[in-house]
Short mmCIF file of C-alpha atoms in Angstrom, two decimals:
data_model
loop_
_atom_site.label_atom_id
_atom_site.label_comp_id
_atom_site.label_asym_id
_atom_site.label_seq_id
_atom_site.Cartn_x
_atom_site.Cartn_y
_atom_site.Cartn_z
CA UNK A 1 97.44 101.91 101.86
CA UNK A 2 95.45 103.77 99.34
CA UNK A 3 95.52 107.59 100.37
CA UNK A 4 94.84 109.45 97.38
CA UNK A 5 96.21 113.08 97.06
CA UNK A 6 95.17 116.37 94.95
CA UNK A 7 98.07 117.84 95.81
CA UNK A 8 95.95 121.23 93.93
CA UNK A 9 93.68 121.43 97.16
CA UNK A 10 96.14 122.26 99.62
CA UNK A 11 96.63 125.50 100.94
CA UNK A 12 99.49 127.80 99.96
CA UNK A 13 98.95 130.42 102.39
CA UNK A 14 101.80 129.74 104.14
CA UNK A 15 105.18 131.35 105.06
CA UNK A 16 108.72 130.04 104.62
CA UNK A 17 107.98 126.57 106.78
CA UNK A 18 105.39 128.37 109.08
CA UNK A 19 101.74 128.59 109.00
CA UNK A 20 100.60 132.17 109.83
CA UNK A 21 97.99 130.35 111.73
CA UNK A 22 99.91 128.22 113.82
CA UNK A 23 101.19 129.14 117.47
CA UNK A 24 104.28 130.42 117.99
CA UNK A 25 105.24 127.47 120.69
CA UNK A 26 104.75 124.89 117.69
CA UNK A 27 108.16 126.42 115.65
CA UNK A 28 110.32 123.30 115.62
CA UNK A 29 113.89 123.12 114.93
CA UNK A 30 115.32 120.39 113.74
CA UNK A 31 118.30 118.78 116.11
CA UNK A 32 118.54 114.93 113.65
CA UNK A 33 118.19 115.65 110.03
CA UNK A 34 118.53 113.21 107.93
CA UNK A 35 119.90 113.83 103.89
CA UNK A 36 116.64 112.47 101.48
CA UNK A 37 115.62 112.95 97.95
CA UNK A 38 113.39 116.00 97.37
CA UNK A 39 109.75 115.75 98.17
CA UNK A 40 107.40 115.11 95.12
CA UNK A 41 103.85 113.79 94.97
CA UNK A 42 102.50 110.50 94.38
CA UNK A 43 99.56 112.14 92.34
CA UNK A 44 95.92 111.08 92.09
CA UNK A 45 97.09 107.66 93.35
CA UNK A 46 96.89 105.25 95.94
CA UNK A 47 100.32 104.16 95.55
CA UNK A 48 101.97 106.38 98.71
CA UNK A 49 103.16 102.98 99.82
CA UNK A 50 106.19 102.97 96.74
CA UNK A 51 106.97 106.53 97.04
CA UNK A 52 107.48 106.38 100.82
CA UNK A 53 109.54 103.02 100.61
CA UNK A 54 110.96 104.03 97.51
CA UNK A 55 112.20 107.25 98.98
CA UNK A 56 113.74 105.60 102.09
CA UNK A 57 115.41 103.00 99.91
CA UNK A 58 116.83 106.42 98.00
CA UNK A 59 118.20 107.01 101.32
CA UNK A 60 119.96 104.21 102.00
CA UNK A 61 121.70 104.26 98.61
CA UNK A 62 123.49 107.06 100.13
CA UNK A 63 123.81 106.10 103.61
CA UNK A 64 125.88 102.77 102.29
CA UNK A 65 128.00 105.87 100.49
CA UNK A 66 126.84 105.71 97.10
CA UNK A 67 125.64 108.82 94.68
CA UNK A 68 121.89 109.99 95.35
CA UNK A 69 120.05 107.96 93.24
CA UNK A 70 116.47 108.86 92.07
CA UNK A 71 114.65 105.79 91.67
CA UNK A 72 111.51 104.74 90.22
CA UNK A 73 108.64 104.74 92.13
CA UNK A 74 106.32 103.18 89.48
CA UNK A 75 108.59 100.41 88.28
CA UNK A 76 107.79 99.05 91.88
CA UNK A 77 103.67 100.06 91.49
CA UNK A 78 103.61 97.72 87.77
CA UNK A 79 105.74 95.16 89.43
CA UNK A 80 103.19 94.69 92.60
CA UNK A 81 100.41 95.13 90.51
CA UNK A 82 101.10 91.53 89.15
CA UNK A 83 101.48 89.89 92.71
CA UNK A 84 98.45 91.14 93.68
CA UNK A 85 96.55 90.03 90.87
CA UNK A 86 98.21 86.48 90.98
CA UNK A 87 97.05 86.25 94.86
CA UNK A 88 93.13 87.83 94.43
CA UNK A 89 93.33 85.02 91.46
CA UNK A 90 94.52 82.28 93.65
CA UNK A 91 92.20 83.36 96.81
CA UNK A 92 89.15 82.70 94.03
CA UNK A 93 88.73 86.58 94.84
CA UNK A 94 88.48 86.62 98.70
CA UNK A 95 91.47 88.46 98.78
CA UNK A 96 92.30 92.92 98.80
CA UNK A 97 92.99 94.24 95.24
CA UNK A 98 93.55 97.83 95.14
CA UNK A 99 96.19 100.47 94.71
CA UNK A 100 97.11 99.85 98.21
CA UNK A 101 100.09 97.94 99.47
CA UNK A 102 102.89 98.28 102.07
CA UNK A 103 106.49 98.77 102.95
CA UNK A 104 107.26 95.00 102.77
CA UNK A 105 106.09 94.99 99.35
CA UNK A 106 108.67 97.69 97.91
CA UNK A 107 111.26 95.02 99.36
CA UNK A 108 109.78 91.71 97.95
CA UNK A 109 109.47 93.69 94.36
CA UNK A 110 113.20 94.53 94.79
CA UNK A 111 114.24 91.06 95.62
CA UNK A 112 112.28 89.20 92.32
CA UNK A 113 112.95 92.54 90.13
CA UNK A 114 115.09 95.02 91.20
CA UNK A 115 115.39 98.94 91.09
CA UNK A 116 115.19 101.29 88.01
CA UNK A 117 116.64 104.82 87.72
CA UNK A 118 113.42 107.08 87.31
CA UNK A 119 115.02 108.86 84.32
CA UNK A 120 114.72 105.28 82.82
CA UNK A 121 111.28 104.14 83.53
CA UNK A 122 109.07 107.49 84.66
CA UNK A 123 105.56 105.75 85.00
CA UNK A 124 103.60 108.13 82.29
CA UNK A 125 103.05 105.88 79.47
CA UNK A 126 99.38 106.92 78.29
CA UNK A 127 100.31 110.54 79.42
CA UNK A 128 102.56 112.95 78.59
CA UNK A 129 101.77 115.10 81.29
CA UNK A 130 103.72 114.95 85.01
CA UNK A 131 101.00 113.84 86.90
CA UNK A 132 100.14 110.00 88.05
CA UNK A 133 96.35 109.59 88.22
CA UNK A 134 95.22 105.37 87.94
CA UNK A 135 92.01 106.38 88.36
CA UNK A 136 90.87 104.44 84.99
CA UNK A 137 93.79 102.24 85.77
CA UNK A 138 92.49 100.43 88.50
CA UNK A 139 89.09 100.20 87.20
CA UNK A 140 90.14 98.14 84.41
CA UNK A 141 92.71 96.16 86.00
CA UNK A 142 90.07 95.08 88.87
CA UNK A 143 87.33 94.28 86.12
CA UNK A 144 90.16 91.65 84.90
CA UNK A 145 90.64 89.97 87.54
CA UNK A 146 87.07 90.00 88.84
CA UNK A 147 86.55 88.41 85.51
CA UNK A 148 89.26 85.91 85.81
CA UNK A 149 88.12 84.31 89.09
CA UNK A 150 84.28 84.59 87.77
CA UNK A 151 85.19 82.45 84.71
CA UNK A 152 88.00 80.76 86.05
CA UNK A 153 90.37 82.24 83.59
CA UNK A 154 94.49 82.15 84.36
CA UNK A 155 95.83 81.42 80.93
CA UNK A 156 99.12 82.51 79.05
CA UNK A 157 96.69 84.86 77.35
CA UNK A 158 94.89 86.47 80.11
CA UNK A 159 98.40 87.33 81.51
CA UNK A 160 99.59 88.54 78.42
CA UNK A 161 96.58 91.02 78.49
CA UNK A 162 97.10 92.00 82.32
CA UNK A 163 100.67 92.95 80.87
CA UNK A 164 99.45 94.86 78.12
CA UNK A 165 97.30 97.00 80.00
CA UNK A 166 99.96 97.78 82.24
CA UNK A 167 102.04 98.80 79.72
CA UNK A 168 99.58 100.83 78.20
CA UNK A 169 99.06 102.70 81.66
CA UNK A 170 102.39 102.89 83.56
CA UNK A 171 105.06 101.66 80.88
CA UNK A 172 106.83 98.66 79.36
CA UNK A 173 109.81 97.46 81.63
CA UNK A 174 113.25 97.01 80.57
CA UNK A 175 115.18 94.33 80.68
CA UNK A 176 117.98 96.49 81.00
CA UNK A 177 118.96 99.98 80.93
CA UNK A 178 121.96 102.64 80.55
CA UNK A 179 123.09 104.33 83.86
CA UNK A 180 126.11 106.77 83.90
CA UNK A 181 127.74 104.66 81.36
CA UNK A 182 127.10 101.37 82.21
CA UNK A 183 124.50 98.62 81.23
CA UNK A 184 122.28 97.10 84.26
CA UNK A 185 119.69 94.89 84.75
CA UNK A 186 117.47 96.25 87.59
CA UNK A 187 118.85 93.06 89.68
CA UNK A 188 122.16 94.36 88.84
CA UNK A 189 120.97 97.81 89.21
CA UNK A 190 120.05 96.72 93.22
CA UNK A 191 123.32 94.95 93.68
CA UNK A 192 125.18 97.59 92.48
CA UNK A 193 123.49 100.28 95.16
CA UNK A 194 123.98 97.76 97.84
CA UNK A 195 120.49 97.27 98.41
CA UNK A 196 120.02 93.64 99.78
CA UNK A 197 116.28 93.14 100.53
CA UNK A 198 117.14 90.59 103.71
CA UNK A 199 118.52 93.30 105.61
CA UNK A 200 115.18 94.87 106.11
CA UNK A 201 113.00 94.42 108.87
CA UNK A 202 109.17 94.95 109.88
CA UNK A 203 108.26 96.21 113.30
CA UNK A 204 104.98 96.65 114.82
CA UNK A 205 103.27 96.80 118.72
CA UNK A 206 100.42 95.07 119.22
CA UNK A 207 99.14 92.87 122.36
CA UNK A 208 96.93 90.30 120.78
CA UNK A 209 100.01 88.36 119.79
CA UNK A 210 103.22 87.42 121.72
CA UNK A 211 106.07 90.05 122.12
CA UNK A 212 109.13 89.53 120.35
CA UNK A 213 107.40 87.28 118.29
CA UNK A 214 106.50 87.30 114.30
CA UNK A 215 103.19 87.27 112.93
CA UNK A 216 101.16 88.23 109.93
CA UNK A 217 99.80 91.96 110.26
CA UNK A 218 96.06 91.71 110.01
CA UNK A 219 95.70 94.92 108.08
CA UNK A 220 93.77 94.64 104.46
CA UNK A 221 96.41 96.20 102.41
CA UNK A 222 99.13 93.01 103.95
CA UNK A 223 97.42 91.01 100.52
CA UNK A 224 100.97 89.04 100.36
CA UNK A 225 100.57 88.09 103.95
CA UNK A 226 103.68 90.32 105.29
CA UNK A 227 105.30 89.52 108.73
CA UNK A 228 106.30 91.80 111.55
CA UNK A 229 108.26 91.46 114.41
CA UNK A 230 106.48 92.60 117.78
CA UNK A 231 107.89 94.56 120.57
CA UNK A 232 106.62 97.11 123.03
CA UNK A 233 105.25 100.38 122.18
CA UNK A 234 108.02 101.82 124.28
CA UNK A 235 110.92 99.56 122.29
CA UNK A 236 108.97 100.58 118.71
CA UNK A 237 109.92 104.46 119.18
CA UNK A 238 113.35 103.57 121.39
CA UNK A 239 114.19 101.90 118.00
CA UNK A 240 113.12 104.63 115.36
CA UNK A 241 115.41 107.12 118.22
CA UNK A 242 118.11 105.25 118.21
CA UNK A 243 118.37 104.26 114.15
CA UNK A 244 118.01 108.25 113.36
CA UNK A 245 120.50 109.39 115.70
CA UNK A 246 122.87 106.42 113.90
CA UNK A 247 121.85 107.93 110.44
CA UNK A 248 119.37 105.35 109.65
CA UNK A 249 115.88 106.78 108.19
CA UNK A 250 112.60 104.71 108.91
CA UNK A 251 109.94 103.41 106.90
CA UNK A 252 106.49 104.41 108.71
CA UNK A 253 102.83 103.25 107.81
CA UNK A 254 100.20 104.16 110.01
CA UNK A 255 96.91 106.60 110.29
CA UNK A 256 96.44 109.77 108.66
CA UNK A 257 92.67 110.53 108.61
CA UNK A 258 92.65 112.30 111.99
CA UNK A 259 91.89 116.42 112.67
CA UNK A 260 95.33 116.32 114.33
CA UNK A 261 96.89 115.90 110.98
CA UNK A 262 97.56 118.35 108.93
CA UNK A 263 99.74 119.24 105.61
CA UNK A 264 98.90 122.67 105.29
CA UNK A 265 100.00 122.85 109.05
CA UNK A 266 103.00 120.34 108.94
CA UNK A 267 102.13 119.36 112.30
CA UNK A 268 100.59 115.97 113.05
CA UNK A 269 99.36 116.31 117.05
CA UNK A 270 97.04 114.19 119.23
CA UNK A 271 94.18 115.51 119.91
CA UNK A 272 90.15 115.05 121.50
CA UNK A 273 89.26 117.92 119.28
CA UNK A 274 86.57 117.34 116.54
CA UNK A 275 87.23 120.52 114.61
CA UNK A 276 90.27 120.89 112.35
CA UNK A 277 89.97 124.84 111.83
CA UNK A 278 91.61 126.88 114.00
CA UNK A 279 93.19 123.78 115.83
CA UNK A 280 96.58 124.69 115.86
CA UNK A 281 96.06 128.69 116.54
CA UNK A 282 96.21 127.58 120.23
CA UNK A 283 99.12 124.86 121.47
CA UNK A 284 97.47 121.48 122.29
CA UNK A 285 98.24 119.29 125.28
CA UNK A 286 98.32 115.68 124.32
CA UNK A 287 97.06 112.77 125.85
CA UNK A 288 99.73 110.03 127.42
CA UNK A 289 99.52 106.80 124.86
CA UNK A 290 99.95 103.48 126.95
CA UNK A 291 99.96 100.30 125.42
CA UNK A 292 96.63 99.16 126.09
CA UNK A 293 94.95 102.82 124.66
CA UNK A 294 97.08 102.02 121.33
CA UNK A 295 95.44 98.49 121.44
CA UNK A 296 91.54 99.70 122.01
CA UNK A 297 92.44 102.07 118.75
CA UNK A 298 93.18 99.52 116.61
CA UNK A 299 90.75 97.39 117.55
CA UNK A 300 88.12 99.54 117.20
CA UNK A 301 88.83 100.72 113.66
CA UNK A 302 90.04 104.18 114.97
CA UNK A 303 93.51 103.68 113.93
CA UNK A 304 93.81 101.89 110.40
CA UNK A 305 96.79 101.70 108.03
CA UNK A 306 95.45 104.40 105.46
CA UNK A 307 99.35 106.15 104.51
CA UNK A 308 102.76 105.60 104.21
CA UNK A 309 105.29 107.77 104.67
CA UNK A 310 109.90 108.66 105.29
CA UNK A 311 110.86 109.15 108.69
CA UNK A 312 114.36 111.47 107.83
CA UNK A 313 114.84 113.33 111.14
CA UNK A 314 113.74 115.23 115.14
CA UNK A 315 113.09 118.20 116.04
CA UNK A 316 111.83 119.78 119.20
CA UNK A 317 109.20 122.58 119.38
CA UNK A 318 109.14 125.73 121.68
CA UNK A 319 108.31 124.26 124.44
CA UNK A 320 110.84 121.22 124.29
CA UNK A 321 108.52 118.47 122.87
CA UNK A 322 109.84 116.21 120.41
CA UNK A 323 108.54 115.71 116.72
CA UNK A 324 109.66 112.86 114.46
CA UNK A 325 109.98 114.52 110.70
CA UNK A 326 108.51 112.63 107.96
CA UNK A 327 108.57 113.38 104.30
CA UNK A 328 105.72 113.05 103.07
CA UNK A 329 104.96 112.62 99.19
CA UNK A 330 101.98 114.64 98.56
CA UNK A 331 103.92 117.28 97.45
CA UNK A 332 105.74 120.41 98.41
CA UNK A 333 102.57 122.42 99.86
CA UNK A 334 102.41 123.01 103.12
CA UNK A 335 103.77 124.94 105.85
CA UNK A 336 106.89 122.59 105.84
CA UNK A 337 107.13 122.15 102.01
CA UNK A 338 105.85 118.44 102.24
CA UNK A 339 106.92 117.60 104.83
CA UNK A 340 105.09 116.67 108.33
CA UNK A 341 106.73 117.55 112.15
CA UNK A 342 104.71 114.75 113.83
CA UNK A 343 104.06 114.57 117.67
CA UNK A 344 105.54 111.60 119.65
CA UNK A 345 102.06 110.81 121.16
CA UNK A 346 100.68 111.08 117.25
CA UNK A 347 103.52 108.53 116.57
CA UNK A 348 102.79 106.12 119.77
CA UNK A 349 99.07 106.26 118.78
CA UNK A 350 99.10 106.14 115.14
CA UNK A 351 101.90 104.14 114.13
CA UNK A 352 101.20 100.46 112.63
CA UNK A 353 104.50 99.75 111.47
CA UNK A 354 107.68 100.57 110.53
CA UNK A 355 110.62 99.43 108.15
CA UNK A 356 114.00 99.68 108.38
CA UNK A 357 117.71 98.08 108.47
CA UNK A 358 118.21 95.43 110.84
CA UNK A 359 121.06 96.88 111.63
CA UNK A 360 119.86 100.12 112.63
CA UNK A 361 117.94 98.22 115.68
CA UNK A 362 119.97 97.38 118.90
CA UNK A 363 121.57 94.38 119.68
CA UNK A 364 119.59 94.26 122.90
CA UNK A 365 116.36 94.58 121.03
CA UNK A 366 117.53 92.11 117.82
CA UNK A 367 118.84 89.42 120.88
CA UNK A 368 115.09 88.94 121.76
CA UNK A 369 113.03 88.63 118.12
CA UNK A 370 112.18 85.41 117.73
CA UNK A 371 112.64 83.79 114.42
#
């Protein structure tokens, strides 16, 4: 996942969570709302994959009835950043290095490092200014360990420099920290939230491997070789239904880069259309989304895993259709203030995972996984 956002470029001509563009049928109201952490952006970074998790996580916190907790999003960014080089390193560089990552990763961070109140670790070591850009980050940190595996270089030194540039760019990490009067360790931190990383589950719907079984997503951003549980298309949104309507918020990665989605808008739609101007001044009719169309999609590189984002609620439009809403984390621009109403056949279409509680998933669905 390595969607990179200006957040500057989007349009502001917008009124109070309506486009003046936009047809009147696509005003949604929202009927499952879930409570969230305010929107914010994820910068000039490729790192939507931590502050979508991270946000959901935030979520949970107070779903298991603890006090909102604002988390940091780049404690989980540095921490990944060393898995990833460990595995390019290891793969004699045939592996994906890059900002990008996934859900699963938030979760396997958690489990060897824990969580860290953003107040305590914010990220903007080299700047003082509010705004993540790893621009020159990345550049460095993939001429390291193109150098490594060129010169076959994994020493106690090398990985005392990998460390040294990450604290330069995103921050030193503690090894523990004050929160509301109490020292942590960020495993303590976790424990203390109730955040237990087993309790999470990856779902996806694809037919070139067994239903209800688990396999390895083969996406380039899975670089630490993530598994997913697979079930129908049908079962995939019957499960994100039934978790929000229990209070659980979802996870979602999937595919952005389409004319049908649109921040400025805050609409996400399905559609044959080509243009992106103008599209939603008239009300679209969508295509259905079977199984097999979903399949062709992926296979043919139309559908790839390019964003991550925080399924928080429904809503249903004018003319009764149904809209999962997703926070996004490019900021609060946009018709919806960052946030996205997207379109169940968007969802069915452009959905490659998800992530959430196992035990926001039925019993009848969990009773046919396979371990």
């Amino acid at each position: 996942m390595r969607k990179t956002v200006i957040t500057a470029s989007l349009s502001l001509l917008v009124t109070l969570g309506y486009s003046q563009n936009t047809h009147e049928d696509y005003k949604i109201k929202d009927n499952t709302s879930i409570s969230c952490t305010p929107v914010i952006s994820q910068g000039k970074t490729g790192t939507c994959w931590s502050f979508s998790t991270t946000s959901f996580i935030e979520s949970e916190i107070t779903r298991l009835g603890h006090e909102s907790t604002d988390l940091s999003e780049l404690y989980q960014v540095r921490n990944t950043y060393l898995d990833k080089a460990e595995n390019y390193i290891l793969r004699q560089g045939k592996a994906q290095f890059s900002e990008g990552a996934l859900a699963h990763d938030v979760i396997n961070s958690i489990r060897k490092y824990g969580i860290i109140p953003q107040k305590t670790y914010t990220g903007f070591s080299i700047s003082k200014e509010n705004n993540y850009n790893h621009k020159k980050l990345i550049k460095l940190l993939t001429g390291m360990v193109d150098n490594a595996v060129e010169h076959k270089i994994l020493s106690k030194n090398w990985w005392e420099s990998y460390n040294a540039i990450l604290d330069i760019y995103i921050g030193k990490r503690p090894e523990s920290f004050t929160h509301n009067g109490k020292n942590y360790t960020p495993i303590q931190f976790a424990k203390e939230l109730g955040i237990v990383p087993d309790n999470y589950i990856s779902l996806t719907s694809f037919t070139h491997h067994p239903m209800y079984s688990s396999f390895i997503l083969e996406i380039p951003d899975n670089f630490s070789n993530g598994a997913y549980y697979n079930i129908p298309l049908n079962e995939l949104q019957e499960v994100v239904d039934v978790a929000l309507k229990q209070g659980y918020t979802v996870a979602w990665d999937g595919d952005v880069g389409e004319v049908g989605f649109s921040q400025k808008d805050g609409l996400a739609i399905l559609t044959d259309s080509k243009e992106s101007k103008n599209l939603f001044t008239e009300y679209q009719i969508e295509n259905k989304v079977t199984q097999e169309s979903r399949q062709q999609e992926f296979e043919n590189y139309n559908t790839t895993d390019d964003h991550l984002m925080h399924i928080v609620g429904k809503g249903v439009d004018k003319k009764g259709n149904s809209y999962y809403k997703i926070k996004n984390s490019w900021g609060t621009n946009g018709a919806q203030n960052g946030y996205i109403y997207m379109s169940e056949a968007y969802f069915r279409m452009k959905t490659v995972s998800i992530l959430l509680h196992k035990d926001g998933i039925s019993k009848k669905i969990k009773d046919k996984l396979k371990s």
